Coordinates of C-alpha atoms in Angstrom, one line a residue:
Chain A
M1 CA 121.0 112.0 6.2
S2 CA 121.3 112.2 2.5
D3 CA 123.3 115.5 2.7
A4 CA 126.6 113.6 2.6
L5 CA 129.7 115.7 2.1
P6 CA 131.8 114.1 -0.5
A7 CA 135.2 113.3 1.0
A8 CA 138.2 113.4 -1.3
G9 CA 136.1 112.4 -4.3
F10 CA 134.5 109.5 -2.5
D11 CA 130.9 109.6 -3.4
V12 CA 129.0 108.6 -0.3
A13 CA 125.6 109.5 -1.7
A14 CA 126.2 107.1 -4.6
I15 CA 127.2 104.4 -2.1
R16 CA 124.2 105.0 0.1
A17 CA 121.8 104.7 -2.9
Q18 CA 122.9 101.1 -3.2
F19 CA 121.7 100.2 0.3
P20 CA 117.9 99.9 0.4
I21 CA 117.8 99.7 4.2
L22 CA 119.3 103.2 4.6
G23 CA 116.0 104.6 3.4
E24 CA 114.2 103.1 6.3
T25 CA 112.9 105.1 9.2
V26 CA 113.1 104.3 12.9
R27 CA 110.0 105.4 14.8
G28 CA 109.5 108.0 12.1
K29 CA 113.1 109.2 12.2
P30 CA 115.8 108.5 9.5
L31 CA 117.9 105.5 10.4
V32 CA 121.4 106.5 11.5
F33 CA 123.2 103.2 11.5
L34 CA 126.4 103.5 13.4
D35 CA 126.8 99.8 14.3
S36 CA 128.5 98.4 11.2
A37 CA 131.3 96.9 13.2
A38 CA 128.8 94.5 14.6
S39 CA 127.3 93.8 11.2
A40 CA 127.3 95.8 8.1
Q41 CA 124.2 96.6 6.0
K42 CA 123.8 94.9 2.5
P43 CA 124.0 96.5 -0.9
R44 CA 121.5 95.8 -3.5
A45 CA 124.0 93.7 -5.4
V46 CA 124.2 91.2 -2.5
I47 CA 120.5 91.1 -2.0
D48 CA 119.8 90.5 -5.7
A49 CA 122.5 87.8 -6.0
M50 CA 121.1 85.8 -3.1
S51 CA 117.4 86.0 -4.1
G52 CA 118.4 85.5 -7.8
A53 CA 120.2 82.3 -6.8
M54 CA 117.1 81.0 -5.1
E55 CA 114.9 82.0 -8.0
H56 CA 117.1 80.8 -10.9
S57 CA 120.0 78.5 -10.0
Y58 CA 119.6 76.6 -6.8
A59 CA 120.5 73.0 -6.0
N60 CA 122.8 71.2 -3.7
V61 CA 126.5 71.5 -4.7
H62 CA 129.5 69.2 -5.3
R63 CA 127.3 66.2 -5.8
G64 CA 124.7 66.6 -8.4
L65 CA 125.1 65.2 -11.9
H66 CA 122.4 67.5 -13.2
W67 CA 122.6 70.9 -14.8
M68 CA 121.2 72.9 -11.9
S69 CA 123.6 71.4 -9.4
E70 CA 126.6 72.2 -11.7
R71 CA 125.3 75.8 -12.1
A72 CA 124.9 76.2 -8.3
T73 CA 128.3 74.6 -7.7
D74 CA 130.0 77.1 -10.0
A75 CA 128.2 80.0 -8.5
Y76 CA 129.0 78.9 -5.0
E77 CA 132.6 78.0 -5.6
A78 CA 133.2 81.4 -7.2
C79 CA 133.2 82.8 -3.6
R80 CA 136.4 80.9 -3.0
D81 CA 138.0 82.7 -6.0
G82 CA 136.6 86.0 -4.7
A83 CA 138.1 85.4 -1.3
Q84 CA 141.4 84.5 -2.9
L85 CA 141.4 87.7 -4.8
L86 CA 140.4 89.8 -1.8
L87 CA 143.2 88.4 0.4
N88 CA 145.7 88.0 -2.5
A89 CA 146.1 84.3 -1.4
P90 CA 148.4 82.3 -3.6
T91 CA 145.9 79.6 -4.5
R92 CA 142.1 79.0 -4.1
E93 CA 142.8 75.7 -2.3
E94 CA 144.0 77.8 0.7
I95 CA 140.6 79.3 1.2
V96 CA 138.5 77.3 3.6
I97 CA 134.8 78.3 3.8
V98 CA 133.5 78.4 7.3
R99 CA 130.4 79.7 9.1
N100 CA 132.0 82.8 10.6
T101 CA 135.2 84.0 12.3
T102 CA 134.3 82.1 15.5
E103 CA 134.1 78.8 13.6
G104 CA 137.3 79.5 11.8
I105 CA 139.2 80.0 15.0
N106 CA 137.5 76.9 16.6
L107 CA 138.6 75.0 13.5
L108 CA 142.2 76.1 14.0
A109 CA 142.1 75.4 17.8
H110 CA 140.9 71.9 17.0
S111 CA 143.0 71.0 13.9
F112 CA 146.1 73.1 14.4
G113 CA 145.7 72.4 18.1
A114 CA 145.9 68.7 17.4
L115 CA 149.6 69.3 16.3
L116 CA 150.5 70.9 19.6
K117 CA 151.6 69.1 22.7
A118 CA 151.7 69.9 26.4
G119 CA 154.2 72.6 27.1
D120 CA 153.7 74.4 23.8
A121 CA 152.3 77.9 24.1
V122 CA 149.8 80.1 22.2
V123 CA 149.9 83.9 22.4
I124 CA 146.9 86.1 22.2
S125 CA 146.6 89.8 23.1
A126 CA 144.7 91.8 25.7
L127 CA 142.4 93.3 23.1
E128 CA 140.9 90.1 21.7
H129 CA 137.2 89.4 21.0
H130 CA 135.9 86.5 23.0
A131 CA 136.0 84.4 19.8
N132 CA 139.8 84.6 19.9
I133 CA 140.1 83.8 23.6
V134 CA 137.7 81.0 24.5
P135 CA 138.7 78.4 21.8
W136 CA 142.3 78.7 23.0
Q137 CA 141.3 78.3 26.7
M138 CA 139.4 75.2 25.7
L139 CA 142.5 73.9 23.9
R140 CA 144.6 74.8 26.9
D141 CA 142.3 72.8 29.2
R142 CA 142.2 69.7 27.0
A143 CA 145.8 69.7 25.6
G144 CA 147.8 71.2 28.4
I145 CA 149.2 74.0 26.3
E146 CA 150.0 77.4 27.9
L147 CA 148.0 80.5 27.0
R148 CA 150.0 83.7 27.1
V149 CA 148.5 87.2 26.8
A150 CA 150.4 90.0 25.2
P151 CA 149.6 93.3 27.0
I152 CA 148.5 96.6 25.5
T153 CA 149.6 100.1 26.3
D154 CA 147.3 102.8 27.8
A155 CA 146.8 104.1 24.3
G156 CA 145.3 100.7 23.3
E157 CA 148.2 99.6 21.2
L158 CA 150.1 96.3 21.4
D159 CA 152.9 96.5 23.9
F160 CA 155.4 95.3 21.3
P161 CA 158.5 94.7 23.5
A162 CA 156.3 92.7 26.0
Y163 CA 154.9 90.7 23.0
E164 CA 158.4 89.9 21.8
A165 CA 159.4 88.9 25.3
L166 CA 156.6 86.2 25.3
L167 CA 158.2 84.6 22.2
Q168 CA 161.7 84.4 23.6
D169 CA 161.7 80.9 25.0
G170 CA 160.8 79.3 21.7
R171 CA 157.8 77.4 23.1
V172 CA 155.2 79.6 21.3
K173 CA 153.8 77.7 18.4
L174 CA 151.0 80.1 17.4
V175 CA 150.2 83.8 17.8
A176 CA 146.5 84.3 17.4
I177 CA 145.8 88.1 17.4
A178 CA 143.4 90.7 16.1
H179 CA 144.4 92.6 13.0
M180 CA 142.1 95.4 14.2
S181 CA 140.4 95.8 17.5
N182 CA 136.6 95.6 17.4
V183 CA 136.4 97.8 20.5
L184 CA 139.2 100.4 20.2
G185 CA 139.6 100.4 16.4
T186 CA 143.4 99.9 16.9
V187 CA 145.0 98.5 13.8
L188 CA 147.8 96.3 14.9
P189 CA 151.2 96.2 13.1
A190 CA 150.5 92.8 11.6
A191 CA 153.6 92.5 9.4
R192 CA 155.9 93.2 12.4
I193 CA 153.9 90.8 14.6
V194 CA 154.3 88.0 12.0
A195 CA 158.0 88.7 11.4
S196 CA 158.7 88.5 15.1
A197 CA 156.7 85.3 15.5
H198 CA 158.4 83.7 12.6
A199 CA 161.8 84.6 13.9
H200 CA 160.9 82.6 17.0
G201 CA 159.4 79.6 15.3
A202 CA 155.7 80.5 15.8
K203 CA 152.9 80.6 13.2
V204 CA 150.4 83.5 13.1
L205 CA 146.7 83.7 12.9
L206 CA 145.3 87.1 12.2
D207 CA 141.7 87.7 13.1
G208 CA 140.7 90.0 10.3
S209 CA 137.0 90.4 11.1
Q210 CA 137.3 94.2 11.4
A211 CA 140.5 94.8 9.3
V212 CA 139.2 93.2 6.2
V213 CA 136.5 95.8 6.0
H214 CA 138.7 98.9 6.4
R215 CA 142.0 97.9 4.9
R216 CA 143.2 96.1 1.8
I217 CA 144.6 92.8 2.9
D218 CA 147.5 91.0 1.3
V219 CA 148.3 87.8 3.2
Q220 CA 151.4 87.2 1.1
A221 CA 152.8 90.7 1.9
L222 CA 151.9 90.1 5.6
D223 CA 153.3 86.5 5.4
A224 CA 150.3 85.5 7.6
D225 CA 150.0 81.8 8.1
F226 CA 146.3 82.0 8.8
Y227 CA 143.8 84.8 8.2
V228 CA 140.2 84.6 9.3
W229 CA 137.2 86.9 8.7
T230 CA 133.4 86.8 8.4
G231 CA 131.1 87.7 5.5
H232 CA 128.5 89.7 7.3
K233 CA 130.8 92.5 8.4
L234 CA 132.0 92.9 4.8
Y235 CA 128.5 93.9 3.5
G236 CA 127.8 90.2 2.8
P237 CA 125.5 87.6 4.4
T238 CA 125.7 86.0 7.8
G239 CA 126.5 82.3 8.1
I240 CA 129.6 82.4 6.0
G241 CA 133.2 83.3 6.8
I242 CA 136.7 82.6 5.4
L243 CA 139.7 81.0 6.9
Y244 CA 142.9 81.4 4.8
G245 CA 145.7 79.0 5.6
K246 CA 149.1 78.3 3.9
R247 CA 148.7 75.1 2.0
A248 CA 151.4 73.1 3.8
L249 CA 149.9 73.9 7.2
L250 CA 146.3 73.0 6.1
D251 CA 147.6 69.8 4.6
A252 CA 149.3 68.8 7.9
M253 CA 146.2 69.5 9.9
P254 CA 143.6 66.8 10.6
P255 CA 139.9 67.6 9.7
F256 CA 137.6 69.6 11.9
M257 CA 134.2 68.0 11.6
G258 CA 133.3 64.7 9.9
G259 CA 130.6 64.1 7.5
G260 CA 129.7 64.4 3.8
D261 CA 131.7 66.6 1.5
M262 CA 134.9 66.2 3.5
I263 CA 135.8 62.7 2.5
S264 CA 137.2 60.9 -0.6
S265 CA 135.9 57.5 0.4
V266 CA 134.0 56.0 3.3
S267 CA 133.7 52.4 4.5
F268 CA 132.8 51.1 7.9
A269 CA 136.4 50.2 8.4
E270 CA 137.8 53.7 7.7
S271 CA 137.3 56.9 5.8
K272 CA 139.8 58.8 3.7
W273 CA 139.8 62.6 3.8
A274 CA 139.2 64.8 0.9
E275 CA 142.0 67.2 -0.2
T276 CA 142.5 70.7 1.3
P277 CA 140.3 72.7 1.6
H278 CA 137.3 70.3 1.3
K279 CA 138.5 68.1 4.2
F280 CA 137.6 71.1 6.5
E281 CA 134.2 71.6 4.9
A282 CA 131.8 68.9 6.2
G283 CA 128.2 68.9 5.2
T284 CA 126.2 70.9 2.8
P285 CA 127.9 74.3 2.7
P286 CA 126.2 77.8 2.9
I287 CA 125.3 77.9 -0.8
I288 CA 123.1 81.0 -1.0
E289 CA 125.5 82.7 1.4
G290 CA 128.5 81.8 -0.7
I291 CA 126.8 83.4 -3.7
G292 CA 126.0 86.4 -1.6
L293 CA 129.5 86.7 -0.3
K294 CA 130.9 86.6 -3.9
A295 CA 128.7 89.5 -4.7
A296 CA 129.8 91.4 -1.6
I297 CA 133.5 90.8 -2.4
D298 CA 132.9 92.0 -6.0
W299 CA 131.1 95.0 -4.8
F300 CA 133.7 95.8 -2.2
L301 CA 136.7 95.4 -4.6
A302 CA 135.1 97.8 -7.0
L303 CA 135.1 100.6 -4.4
D304 CA 137.7 103.4 -4.5
H305 CA 139.7 102.1 -1.6
A306 CA 142.0 105.1 -1.2
G307 CA 138.9 107.3 -1.2
M308 CA 137.1 105.0 1.3
E309 CA 140.0 104.9 3.7
A310 CA 140.3 108.7 3.5
H311 CA 136.6 109.0 4.1
E312 CA 136.6 106.7 7.1
A313 CA 139.7 108.3 8.6
R314 CA 137.9 111.7 8.3
L315 CA 134.7 110.3 9.9
T316 CA 136.8 108.8 12.8
E317 CA 138.8 112.0 13.3
H318 CA 135.7 114.1 13.2
A319 CA 133.8 111.8 15.6
I320 CA 136.7 111.8 18.1
A321 CA 136.9 115.6 18.0
R322 CA 133.2 116.2 18.3
L323 CA 132.5 113.6 21.1
S324 CA 135.6 114.5 23.1
A325 CA 134.4 118.1 23.2
I326 CA 131.2 117.0 25.1
E327 CA 131.5 117.4 28.8
G328 CA 131.6 114.0 30.6
V329 CA 132.3 112.1 27.4
R330 CA 135.5 110.0 27.4
V331 CA 136.6 108.6 24.0
L332 CA 138.5 105.3 24.6
G333 CA 141.7 104.5 22.9
A334 CA 144.4 106.7 21.4
A335 CA 146.1 104.4 18.9
Q336 CA 148.1 106.1 16.1
D337 CA 146.6 103.7 13.6
R338 CA 142.9 103.2 14.1
G339 CA 140.0 102.3 11.9
G340 CA 136.4 103.6 12.0
V341 CA 135.5 102.5 15.5
V342 CA 134.9 105.1 18.2
P343 CA 134.0 103.8 21.7
F344 CA 133.0 106.2 24.4
T345 CA 131.5 106.5 27.9
L346 CA 129.4 109.3 29.3
A347 CA 129.7 110.3 33.0
N348 CA 126.6 109.5 35.1
A349 CA 125.1 107.3 32.5
H350 CA 125.5 103.7 31.7
A351 CA 126.2 102.7 28.1
H352 CA 122.8 100.9 27.8
D353 CA 121.0 104.0 28.9
V354 CA 122.9 106.1 26.4
A355 CA 122.1 103.6 23.7
T356 CA 118.4 103.5 24.5
L357 CA 118.2 107.3 24.2
L358 CA 120.2 107.4 21.0
D359 CA 118.0 104.7 19.6
R360 CA 115.0 106.9 20.3
A361 CA 116.6 109.5 18.0
G362 CA 117.0 106.9 15.3
I363 CA 120.7 106.2 16.0
A364 CA 121.9 102.6 16.3
V365 CA 125.1 102.1 18.3
R366 CA 126.5 99.1 20.2
A367 CA 126.6 99.2 23.9
G368 CA 128.0 96.8 26.4
H369 CA 131.2 94.8 26.7
H370 CA 131.5 94.2 22.9
C371 CA 132.4 90.5 23.5
A372 CA 135.7 91.7 25.0
Q373 CA 135.3 91.6 28.7
P374 CA 139.1 91.2 29.5
L375 CA 139.7 94.4 27.5
M376 CA 137.0 96.2 29.4
G377 CA 138.7 95.2 32.6
R378 CA 142.0 96.5 31.2
L379 CA 140.3 99.8 30.4
G380 CA 138.8 100.0 33.9
I381 CA 135.2 100.0 32.7
D382 CA 132.3 97.6 32.6
S383 CA 130.9 98.7 29.3
S384 CA 131.0 101.4 26.7
A385 CA 128.9 102.7 23.8
R386 CA 130.5 102.3 20.4
A387 CA 129.9 104.1 17.1
S388 CA 131.3 102.4 14.1
F389 CA 131.5 103.4 10.5
A390 CA 131.2 102.0 7.1
A391 CA 131.6 103.2 3.5
Y392 CA 128.0 104.5 3.7
T393 CA 128.5 106.6 6.9
T394 CA 128.3 110.4 6.5
L395 CA 129.8 113.3 8.4
A396 CA 126.3 114.6 8.9
E397 CA 125.5 111.4 10.8
V398 CA 128.5 111.8 13.0
D399 CA 127.4 115.4 13.7
F400 CA 123.9 114.1 14.5
L401 CA 125.3 111.6 16.9
A402 CA 127.3 114.4 18.7
N403 CA 124.4 116.7 18.9
T404 CA 122.1 114.0 20.2
L405 CA 124.7 112.9 22.7
E406 CA 124.7 116.5 24.1
R407 CA 120.9 116.0 24.7
V408 CA 121.5 112.6 26.3
R409 CA 124.0 114.2 28.7
G410 CA 121.4 116.8 29.6
F411 CA 118.9 114.0 30.3
F412 CA 121.2 112.1 32.7
K413 CA 123.0 115.1 34.2
Chain B
V1 CA 121.6 122.5 17.0
N2 CA 118.9 122.1 19.5
Q3 CA 120.4 121.8 22.9
A4 CA 117.0 121.7 24.6
A5 CA 118.7 119.7 27.3
G6 CA 117.4 116.3 27.6
T7 CA 113.9 116.6 26.4
F8 CA 113.5 113.1 25.1
D9 CA 109.9 113.1 26.2
E10 CA 109.4 109.9 24.4
V11 CA 111.5 107.9 26.9
R12 CA 109.9 109.3 30.0
D13 CA 107.8 106.2 30.3
L14 CA 111.0 104.2 30.8
Y15 CA 113.1 106.8 32.6
Q16 CA 110.6 108.1 35.1
A17 CA 111.9 110.5 37.8
I18 CA 111.8 107.7 40.4
I19 CA 113.9 105.4 38.2
L20 CA 116.5 108.2 37.5
D21 CA 116.6 109.0 41.2
H22 CA 117.1 105.4 42.4
G23 CA 119.5 104.8 39.5
R24 CA 121.6 107.8 40.6
N25 CA 121.3 107.3 44.4
P26 CA 120.5 103.7 45.1
R27 CA 119.2 102.9 48.6
H28 CA 120.9 100.2 50.6
H29 CA 123.7 99.9 48.1
R30 CA 126.1 98.1 50.3
R31 CA 127.1 94.6 51.3
L32 CA 126.0 93.3 54.6
E33 CA 128.7 92.2 57.1
V34 CA 126.3 89.7 58.7
F35 CA 124.0 87.9 56.4
D36 CA 122.2 84.5 56.0
G37 CA 121.4 84.8 52.4
H38 CA 123.6 85.9 49.5
A39 CA 123.7 85.5 45.7
S40 CA 125.0 87.2 42.7
G41 CA 123.6 87.5 39.2
D42 CA 124.7 88.7 35.9
N43 CA 123.3 89.3 32.5
P44 CA 126.1 87.8 30.3
M45 CA 124.8 89.5 27.1
C46 CA 125.1 93.0 28.4
G47 CA 127.5 92.7 31.3
D48 CA 125.2 93.9 34.1
R49 CA 126.1 92.4 37.5
I50 CA 124.4 92.4 40.9
A51 CA 125.0 90.9 44.3
V52 CA 122.4 90.7 47.0
W53 CA 122.9 90.0 50.7
L54 CA 120.0 89.5 53.2
R55 CA 119.5 88.9 56.9
R56 CA 116.4 87.4 58.4
D57 CA 115.0 87.8 61.9
P58 CA 114.1 84.8 64.0
A59 CA 110.6 84.8 62.5
G60 CA 112.1 84.5 59.1
R61 CA 111.3 88.0 58.0
I62 CA 113.8 90.1 56.0
A63 CA 115.5 92.3 58.6
D64 CA 118.1 93.8 56.3
L65 CA 118.8 93.7 52.6
G66 CA 121.8 95.2 50.8
F67 CA 122.9 95.0 47.2
E68 CA 125.7 96.1 44.9
A69 CA 125.1 96.6 41.2
R70 CA 127.2 97.5 38.2
G71 CA 124.7 98.2 35.5
C72 CA 122.4 100.6 33.8
A73 CA 119.9 102.9 35.5
I74 CA 117.1 100.4 35.2
C75 CA 119.1 97.6 36.8
V76 CA 120.3 99.7 39.7
A77 CA 116.9 101.3 40.3
S78 CA 115.2 98.0 40.3
G79 CA 117.6 96.7 43.0
S80 CA 117.1 99.9 45.0
L81 CA 113.3 99.6 44.9
M82 CA 113.6 96.0 45.8
S83 CA 115.8 96.8 48.8
E84 CA 113.1 99.1 50.1
L85 CA 110.1 96.8 49.6
C86 CA 111.3 93.5 51.0
R87 CA 111.9 94.5 54.6
G88 CA 109.6 92.9 57.1
H89 CA 108.4 90.3 54.7
D90 CA 108.8 86.5 55.0
A91 CA 110.0 84.2 52.2
A92 CA 106.5 83.5 50.9
E93 CA 105.7 87.2 50.7
V94 CA 109.0 88.0 49.1
H95 CA 108.4 85.3 46.4
A96 CA 105.0 86.8 45.7
L97 CA 106.5 90.3 45.4
S98 CA 109.3 89.0 43.2
D99 CA 106.9 87.2 40.9
A100 CA 104.7 90.3 40.7
A101 CA 107.7 92.6 40.0
R102 CA 109.0 90.4 37.2
K103 CA 105.5 90.2 35.7
L104 CA 105.3 93.9 35.9
A105 CA 108.5 94.4 34.0
R106 CA 107.6 91.8 31.3
Q107 CA 104.0 92.6 30.8
G108 CA 103.6 96.2 32.1
H109 CA 101.0 95.2 34.7
A110 CA 100.6 92.7 37.5
S111 CA 97.8 92.0 39.9
A112 CA 97.8 91.9 43.7
S113 CA 95.8 89.5 45.9
E114 CA 96.5 91.4 49.1
P115 CA 96.6 95.0 50.1
W116 CA 100.3 95.1 51.1
L117 CA 101.2 93.6 47.7
A118 CA 99.0 96.2 46.0
D119 CA 100.9 98.9 47.9
A120 CA 104.2 97.5 46.9
L121 CA 103.2 97.2 43.3
E122 CA 102.2 100.8 43.3
K123 CA 105.7 101.7 44.4
L124 CA 107.2 99.5 41.7
A125 CA 104.9 101.0 39.0
P126 CA 107.8 103.0 37.5
L127 CA 109.4 99.7 36.4
S128 CA 106.4 98.9 34.2
G129 CA 107.6 101.2 31.5
V130 CA 110.4 98.7 30.7
A131 CA 107.8 96.3 29.2
D132 CA 107.8 98.5 26.1
Y133 CA 111.5 98.0 25.7
P134 CA 112.0 94.2 25.2
S135 CA 115.8 94.5 25.2
R136 CA 115.7 96.1 28.6
V137 CA 113.4 93.8 30.5
K138 CA 116.3 91.8 31.8
C139 CA 117.8 94.9 33.3
A140 CA 114.8 95.2 35.5
T141 CA 114.4 91.5 36.4
L142 CA 118.1 90.8 37.2
A143 CA 117.9 92.0 40.8
W144 CA 114.8 89.9 41.5
H145 CA 116.4 86.8 40.1
A146 CA 119.3 87.3 42.4
L147 CA 117.0 87.9 45.3
E148 CA 115.3 84.6 44.6
A149 CA 118.6 82.8 44.6
A150 CA 119.6 84.5 47.8
L151 CA 116.5 83.1 49.5
R152 CA 117.3 79.6 48.5
P153 CA 118.9 77.5 51.3
G154 CA 122.4 76.5 50.4
D155 CA 126.0 77.7 50.6
T156 CA 125.5 81.1 52.3
Q157 CA 129.3 81.6 52.4
H158 CA 129.7 81.9 48.7
G159 CA 126.2 82.4 47.6
G160 CA 124.3 81.1 44.6
K161 CA 124.8 82.4 41.1
V162 CA 122.1 83.2 38.7
S163 CA 122.0 84.4 35.2
T164 CA 119.3 86.0 33.0
E165 CA 120.4 83.7 30.2

């Protein structure tokens, strides 16, 4: 699929040339990777940074008095600066390095949750990933808080009046909500969500796992209290994610896990915590992954973002038009503002069967409940297939998906 | 654009005509009103779900077996084939069949010690293609896990629950 059509000056072919894996074949067919919302492929810059770190500058961080440790510490800590820049966070101390989005949300449910009391409420939405449902249910069950679910409309958008109604009694202390749906691609009106929450005394966590890949994020403009995302969807490595939190909130929260690196002093009588953000970062951190994430952020920030957003919008529009035109195909979601995620079902065929046939043609899509079973229930389905796009996706790949899906339809007719 | 409808010859080993037929038109796809064994199973990673009800005659042989599945063609077809093959067999025979069926799905082949089991395995042969698709093996084995749970003595009102994980 190298015959990429340049969209609005965005040079997809040049992007693709930086991703070694895109030259791979699947059972003799070119790889058509349409599963980037699950995890994105890695550019050469990330691969080289990680292997380079292991070859030239590796040691444990934050503790060594030797040259190599200092060098590794500087390289690792640079990812905190990168994340600060990516999110436009006011200070680097507000960047907590975690393992992934899931760990970031569990951290908050534990440490922000420790500040809540029985009778307080947390609001989530009907389109959350399991990662932003289960930790709050666990908090509910141990702390006696109430968990409220803001509904969505048939188009897959947040039902804003219903959301605001949930805030009215002033008991909501936190709104934990996706910035962009991993299933429907809906981009939620984050700034309005935050403004309403603040007007009613609630803090806001935005789950930016998807949004950070497709939109430029400014936590100060959004006035988000917390913003969490994971490295591997942003063309970086697995095993590292970022939780941004406003300094005063992070300072007020107790630590998450105990151990080395999160203390300032330890005796058998008591231990004193390190300062924010280190008090949330127990144990040896993901050093190689931090260096890889810094490379991913640098690579990502150097992209032409207006061009990329236009390109992804064109891919999404084209995919919706092509897939919808196929008899028996239903494209899910009709949000006004949506990112490069196109979920669909095919009549007479289960999503897994569709995915297996697409796979035989070299096309990778996700199929199943997308870790969002409550949303599947709201949509009245058990599962769907999902094509998702990245900076390296081409219009030709979208056409190939549509043409192959026509053949899949014939197979299961 | 080649619309040579649904060639995909390369997946015919997985989606044999019998699988497609049973997947589209599952036999005994109903819950039993009167039953003495019941269990449900799910595959939490992919969301497939199945429920099995069975009724035994006084001699302990399966007199009736019904199931309901929400899942892919492999999962539904496996349950449908199972519903056809278990009738008339007692618990020990059903266990032997269930073991053989799961082995067939995992390894692509299974051996039979008795003629009736050899016959049954022949009818299950279309499931053997799944062995070449590691991510789909669980789709084929889910129904049999649920059947095993339904055979276990216990709370027949609510049934046991099993999971492929």
